[in-house]
């Protein structure tokens, strides 16, 4: 996305009435089982997923785009907003149940379990990452030991 497109997009979404209307339309589509099914089918299309993945890899490879992406990720206000939204979502019993079921379903899928295991083996095989993880574990043990000592 170039600067002209970025500016136009910001201007488009700055209109609060438009944002509320679009939000209501999106929620209505998501609540419709047929529309939700179409969306999920489109998002699980391997060709589409590959196109999106390639576009994101290209963005991360471009130093200027990478800087912009990192600025968004590192912004404390944005991070706090996301954290607050997730706390609210986990506090709602219905959402909490849905999230729990999704995590359980994902963890029970054999291909997902193998993917997680392979990623874990790869991390532990990297000596730099391994040393960092071991240092983190030792630091956690030390903190727990300190806490237990002060609790007694």
PDB file of C-alpha atoms in Angstrom:
ATOM      1  CA  UNK A   1       0.000   0.000   0.000  1.00  0.00           C
ATOM      2  CA  UNK A   2       1.461   3.341  -0.989  1.00  0.00           C
ATOM      3  CA  UNK A   3       1.202   6.573   0.984  1.00  0.00           C
ATOM      4  CA  UNK A   4      -1.713   7.909  -1.109  1.00  0.00           C
ATOM      5  CA  UNK A   5      -3.725   4.735  -0.450  1.00  0.00           C
ATOM      6  CA  UNK A   6      -2.809   4.802   3.240  1.00  0.00           C
ATOM      7  CA  UNK A   7      -3.987   8.421   3.565  1.00  0.00           C
ATOM      8  CA  UNK A   8      -7.243   7.692   1.722  1.00  0.00           C
ATOM      9  CA  UNK A   9      -7.898   4.650   3.907  1.00  0.00           C
ATOM     10  CA  UNK A  10      -7.339   6.646   7.099  1.00  0.00           C
ATOM     11  CA  UNK A  11      -9.682   9.357   5.863  1.00  0.00           C
ATOM     12  CA  UNK A  12     -12.325   6.774   4.895  1.00  0.00           C
ATOM     13  CA  UNK A  13     -12.301   5.097   8.323  1.00  0.00           C
ATOM     14  CA  UNK A  14     -12.087   8.372  10.285  1.00  0.00           C
ATOM     15  CA  UNK A  15     -15.844   8.912   9.729  1.00  0.00           C
ATOM     16  CA  UNK A  16     -17.463   7.527  12.920  1.00  0.00           C
ATOM     17  CA  UNK A  17     -20.894   7.023  11.297  1.00  0.00           C
ATOM     18  CA  UNK A  18     -19.333   4.989   8.484  1.00  0.00           C
ATOM     19  CA  UNK A  19     -17.332   2.926  10.980  1.00  0.00           C
ATOM     20  CA  UNK A  20     -20.451   2.100  13.009  1.00  0.00           C
ATOM     21  CA  UNK A  21     -22.440   1.192   9.882  1.00  0.00           C
ATOM     22  CA  UNK A  22     -19.637  -1.028   8.551  1.00  0.00           C
ATOM     23  CA  UNK A  23     -19.243  -2.642  11.965  1.00  0.00           C
ATOM     24  CA  UNK A  24     -22.971  -3.459  12.121  1.00  0.00           C
ATOM     25  CA  UNK A  25     -22.856  -4.896   8.573  1.00  0.00           C
ATOM     26  CA  UNK A  26     -19.855  -7.060   9.409  1.00  0.00           C
ATOM     27  CA  UNK A  27     -21.434  -8.338  12.635  1.00  0.00           C
ATOM     28  CA  UNK A  28     -24.661  -9.170  10.778  1.00  0.00           C
ATOM     29  CA  UNK A  29     -22.712 -11.119   8.127  1.00  0.00           C
ATOM     30  CA  UNK A  30     -20.756 -12.971  10.809  1.00  0.00           C
ATOM     31  CA  UNK A  31     -23.971 -13.900  12.654  1.00  0.00           C
ATOM     32  CA  UNK A  32     -25.420 -15.387   9.440  1.00  0.00           C
ATOM     33  CA  UNK A  33     -24.248 -19.048   9.338  1.00  0.00           C
ATOM     34  CA  UNK A  34     -24.220 -19.137   5.523  1.00  0.00           C
ATOM     35  CA  UNK A  35     -22.125 -15.951   5.235  1.00  0.00           C
ATOM     36  CA  UNK A  36     -19.766 -17.143   7.970  1.00  0.00           C
ATOM     37  CA  UNK A  37     -19.344 -20.448   6.166  1.00  0.00           C
ATOM     38  CA  UNK A  38     -18.483 -18.686   2.885  1.00  0.00           C
ATOM     39  CA  UNK A  39     -15.921 -16.501   4.656  1.00  0.00           C
ATOM     40  CA  UNK A  40     -14.302 -19.433   6.443  1.00  0.00           C
ATOM     41  CA  UNK A  41     -14.131 -21.420   3.193  1.00  0.00           C
ATOM     42  CA  UNK A  42     -12.465 -18.497   1.428  1.00  0.00           C
ATOM     43  CA  UNK A  43      -9.958 -18.020   4.243  1.00  0.00           C
ATOM     44  CA  UNK A  44      -9.046 -21.701   4.304  1.00  0.00           C
ATOM     45  CA  UNK A  45      -8.370 -21.762   0.553  1.00  0.00           C
ATOM     46  CA  UNK A  46      -4.677 -22.748   0.270  1.00  0.00           C
ATOM     47  CA  UNK A  47      -4.117 -20.557  -2.792  1.00  0.00           C
ATOM     48  CA  UNK A  48      -5.474 -17.482  -1.010  1.00  0.00           C
ATOM     49  CA  UNK A  49      -3.512 -18.263   2.156  1.00  0.00           C
ATOM     50  CA  UNK A  50      -0.313 -18.619   0.106  1.00  0.00           C
ATOM     51  CA  UNK A  51      -0.943 -15.239  -1.601  1.00  0.00           C
ATOM     52  CA  UNK A  52      -1.492 -13.538   1.769  1.00  0.00           C
ATOM     53  CA  UNK A  53       1.595 -15.231   3.250  1.00  0.00           C
ATOM     54  CA  UNK A  54       3.745 -14.179   0.287  1.00  0.00           C
ATOM     55  CA  UNK A  55       2.522 -10.587   0.547  1.00  0.00           C
ATOM     56  CA  UNK A  56       3.322 -10.475   4.271  1.00  0.00           C
ATOM     57  CA  UNK A  57       6.782 -11.996   3.742  1.00  0.00           C
ATOM     58  CA  UNK A  58       7.443  -9.298   1.140  1.00  0.00           C
ATOM     59  CA  UNK A  59       6.321  -6.575   3.571  1.00  0.00           C
ATOM     60  CA  UNK A  60       8.568  -7.904   6.345  1.00  0.00           C
ATOM     61  CA  UNK A  61      11.496  -8.143   3.906  1.00  0.00           C
ATOM     62  CA  UNK A  62      11.190  -4.436   2.971  1.00  0.00           C
ATOM     63  CA  UNK A  63      13.063  -2.413   5.661  1.00  0.00           C
ATOM     64  CA  UNK A  64      10.629   0.537   5.509  1.00  0.00           C
ATOM     65  CA  UNK A  65       7.540  -1.674   5.755  1.00  0.00           C
ATOM     66  CA  UNK A  66       9.201  -3.684   8.537  1.00  0.00           C
ATOM     67  CA  UNK A  67       9.802  -0.446  10.471  1.00  0.00           C
ATOM     68  CA  UNK A  68       6.117   0.497  10.116  1.00  0.00           C
ATOM     69  CA  UNK A  69       4.931  -2.952  11.188  1.00  0.00           C
ATOM     70  CA  UNK A  70       7.238  -2.929  14.203  1.00  0.00           C
ATOM     71  CA  UNK A  71       6.119   0.586  15.154  1.00  0.00           C
ATOM     72  CA  UNK A  72       2.548  -0.686  15.288  1.00  0.00           C
ATOM     73  CA  UNK A  73       3.481  -3.754  17.304  1.00  0.00           C
ATOM     74  CA  UNK A  74       5.679  -1.841  19.748  1.00  0.00           C
ATOM     75  CA  UNK A  75       3.198   1.002  20.338  1.00  0.00           C
ATOM     76  CA  UNK A  76       2.316   0.761  24.079  1.00  0.00           C
ATOM     77  CA  UNK A  77      -1.179   2.213  23.574  1.00  0.00           C
ATOM     78  CA  UNK A  78      -1.955  -0.354  20.900  1.00  0.00           C
ATOM     79  CA  UNK A  79      -0.549  -3.204  22.970  1.00  0.00           C
ATOM     80  CA  UNK A  80      -2.511  -2.062  26.033  1.00  0.00           C
ATOM     81  CA  UNK A  81      -5.681  -1.834  23.948  1.00  0.00           C
ATOM     82  CA  UNK A  82      -5.221  -5.359  22.625  1.00  0.00           C
ATOM     83  CA  UNK A  83      -4.463  -6.652  26.128  1.00  0.00           C
ATOM     84  CA  UNK A  84      -7.595  -4.966  27.536  1.00  0.00           C
ATOM     85  CA  UNK A  85      -9.735  -6.424  24.751  1.00  0.00           C
ATOM     86  CA  UNK A  86      -8.348  -9.920  25.396  1.00  0.00           C
ATOM     87  CA  UNK A  87      -8.910  -9.597  29.162  1.00  0.00           C
ATOM     88  CA  UNK A  88     -12.511  -8.558  28.487  1.00  0.00           C
ATOM     89  CA  UNK A  89     -12.971 -11.457  26.076  1.00  0.00           C
ATOM     90  CA  UNK A  90     -11.626 -14.003  28.572  1.00  0.00           C
ATOM     91  CA  UNK A  91     -13.771 -12.453  31.340  1.00  0.00           C
ATOM     92  CA  UNK A  92     -16.988 -13.098  29.364  1.00  0.00           C
ATOM     93  CA  UNK A  93     -18.103 -16.682  30.181  1.00  0.00           C
ATOM     94  CA  UNK A  94     -19.478 -17.357  26.663  1.00  0.00           C
ATOM     95  CA  UNK A  95     -16.332 -16.106  24.931  1.00  0.00           C
ATOM     96  CA  UNK A  96     -14.159 -17.930  27.441  1.00  0.00           C
ATOM     97  CA  UNK A  97     -15.955 -21.206  26.672  1.00  0.00           C
ATOM     98  CA  UNK A  98     -15.555 -20.664  22.906  1.00  0.00           C
ATOM     99  CA  UNK A  99     -11.861 -19.838  23.230  1.00  0.00           C
ATOM    100  CA  UNK A 100     -11.256 -22.851  25.457  1.00  0.00           C
ATOM    101  CA  UNK A 101     -13.004 -25.172  22.998  1.00  0.00           C
ATOM    102  CA  UNK A 102     -11.011 -23.742  20.084  1.00  0.00           C
ATOM    103  CA  UNK A 103      -7.711 -24.272  21.899  1.00  0.00           C
ATOM    104  CA  UNK A 104      -8.673 -27.824  22.898  1.00  0.00           C
ATOM    105  CA  UNK A 105      -9.810 -28.678  19.373  1.00  0.00           C
ATOM    106  CA  UNK A 106      -6.600 -27.312  17.903  1.00  0.00           C
ATOM    107  CA  UNK A 107      -4.428 -29.193  20.356  1.00  0.00           C
ATOM    108  CA  UNK A 108      -6.241 -32.478  19.671  1.00  0.00           C
ATOM    109  CA  UNK A 109      -5.633 -32.281  15.918  1.00  0.00           C
ATOM    110  CA  UNK A 110      -2.703 -34.653  15.181  1.00  0.00           C
ATOM    111  CA  UNK A 111      -1.258 -32.454  12.426  1.00  0.00           C
ATOM    112  CA  UNK A 112      -1.395 -29.390  14.696  1.00  0.00           C
ATOM    113  CA  UNK A 113       0.280 -31.340  17.503  1.00  0.00           C
ATOM    114  CA  UNK A 114       3.060 -32.473  15.144  1.00  0.00           C
ATOM    115  CA  UNK A 115       3.543 -28.915  13.878  1.00  0.00           C
ATOM    116  CA  UNK A 116       3.855 -27.618  17.470  1.00  0.00           C
ATOM    117  CA  UNK A 117       6.254 -30.458  18.364  1.00  0.00           C
ATOM    118  CA  UNK A 118       8.412 -29.818  15.287  1.00  0.00           C
ATOM    119  CA  UNK A 119       8.621 -26.092  16.078  1.00  0.00           C
ATOM    120  CA  UNK A 120       9.568 -26.881  19.679  1.00  0.00           C
ATOM    121  CA  UNK A 121      12.283 -29.343  18.590  1.00  0.00           C
ATOM    122  CA  UNK A 122      13.665 -26.747  16.176  1.00  0.00           C
ATOM    123  CA  UNK A 123      13.776 -24.069  18.901  1.00  0.00           C
ATOM    124  CA  UNK A 124      15.572 -26.373  21.340  1.00  0.00           C
ATOM    125  CA  UNK A 125      18.036 -27.421  18.613  1.00  0.00           C
ATOM    126  CA  UNK A 126      19.153 -23.798  18.120  1.00  0.00           C
ATOM    127  CA  UNK A 127      21.934 -23.249  20.685  1.00  0.00           C
ATOM    128  CA  UNK A 128      21.255 -19.499  21.038  1.00  0.00           C
ATOM    129  CA  UNK A 129      17.539 -19.999  21.630  1.00  0.00           C
ATOM    130  CA  UNK A 130      18.238 -22.967  23.892  1.00  0.00           C
ATOM    131  CA  UNK A 131      20.571 -20.891  26.107  1.00  0.00           C
ATOM    132  CA  UNK A 132      18.021 -18.078  26.272  1.00  0.00           C
ATOM    133  CA  UNK A 133      15.229 -20.493  27.261  1.00  0.00           C
ATOM    134  CA  UNK A 134      17.376 -22.143  29.921  1.00  0.00           C
ATOM    135  CA  UNK A 135      18.294 -18.728  31.335  1.00  0.00           C
ATOM    136  CA  UNK A 136      14.587 -17.863  31.454  1.00  0.00           C
ATOM    137  CA  UNK A 137      13.745 -21.107  33.253  1.00  0.00           C
ATOM    138  CA  UNK A 138      16.504 -20.519  35.795  1.00  0.00           C
ATOM    139  CA  UNK A 139      15.348 -16.948  36.360  1.00  0.00           C
ATOM    140  CA  UNK A 140      11.781 -18.188  36.947  1.00  0.00           C
ATOM    141  CA  UNK A 141      13.023 -20.785  39.429  1.00  0.00           C
ATOM    142  CA  UNK A 142      14.991 -18.096  41.222  1.00  0.00           C
ATOM    143  CA  UNK A 143      11.933 -15.782  41.376  1.00  0.00           C
ATOM    144  CA  UNK A 144       9.749 -18.594  42.730  1.00  0.00           C
ATOM    145  CA  UNK A 145      12.375 -19.474  45.317  1.00  0.00           C
ATOM    146  CA  UNK A 146      12.558 -15.818  46.388  1.00  0.00           C
ATOM    147  CA  UNK A 147       8.762 -15.630  46.621  1.00  0.00           C
ATOM    148  CA  UNK A 148       8.560 -18.787  48.686  1.00  0.00           C
ATOM    149  CA  UNK A 149      11.291 -17.485  50.979  1.00  0.00           C
ATOM    150  CA  UNK A 150       9.463 -14.195  51.551  1.00  0.00           C
ATOM    151  CA  UNK A 151       6.115 -16.000  52.043  1.00  0.00           C
ATOM    152  CA  UNK A 152       7.442 -18.167  54.876  1.00  0.00           C
TER     153      UNK A 152
END
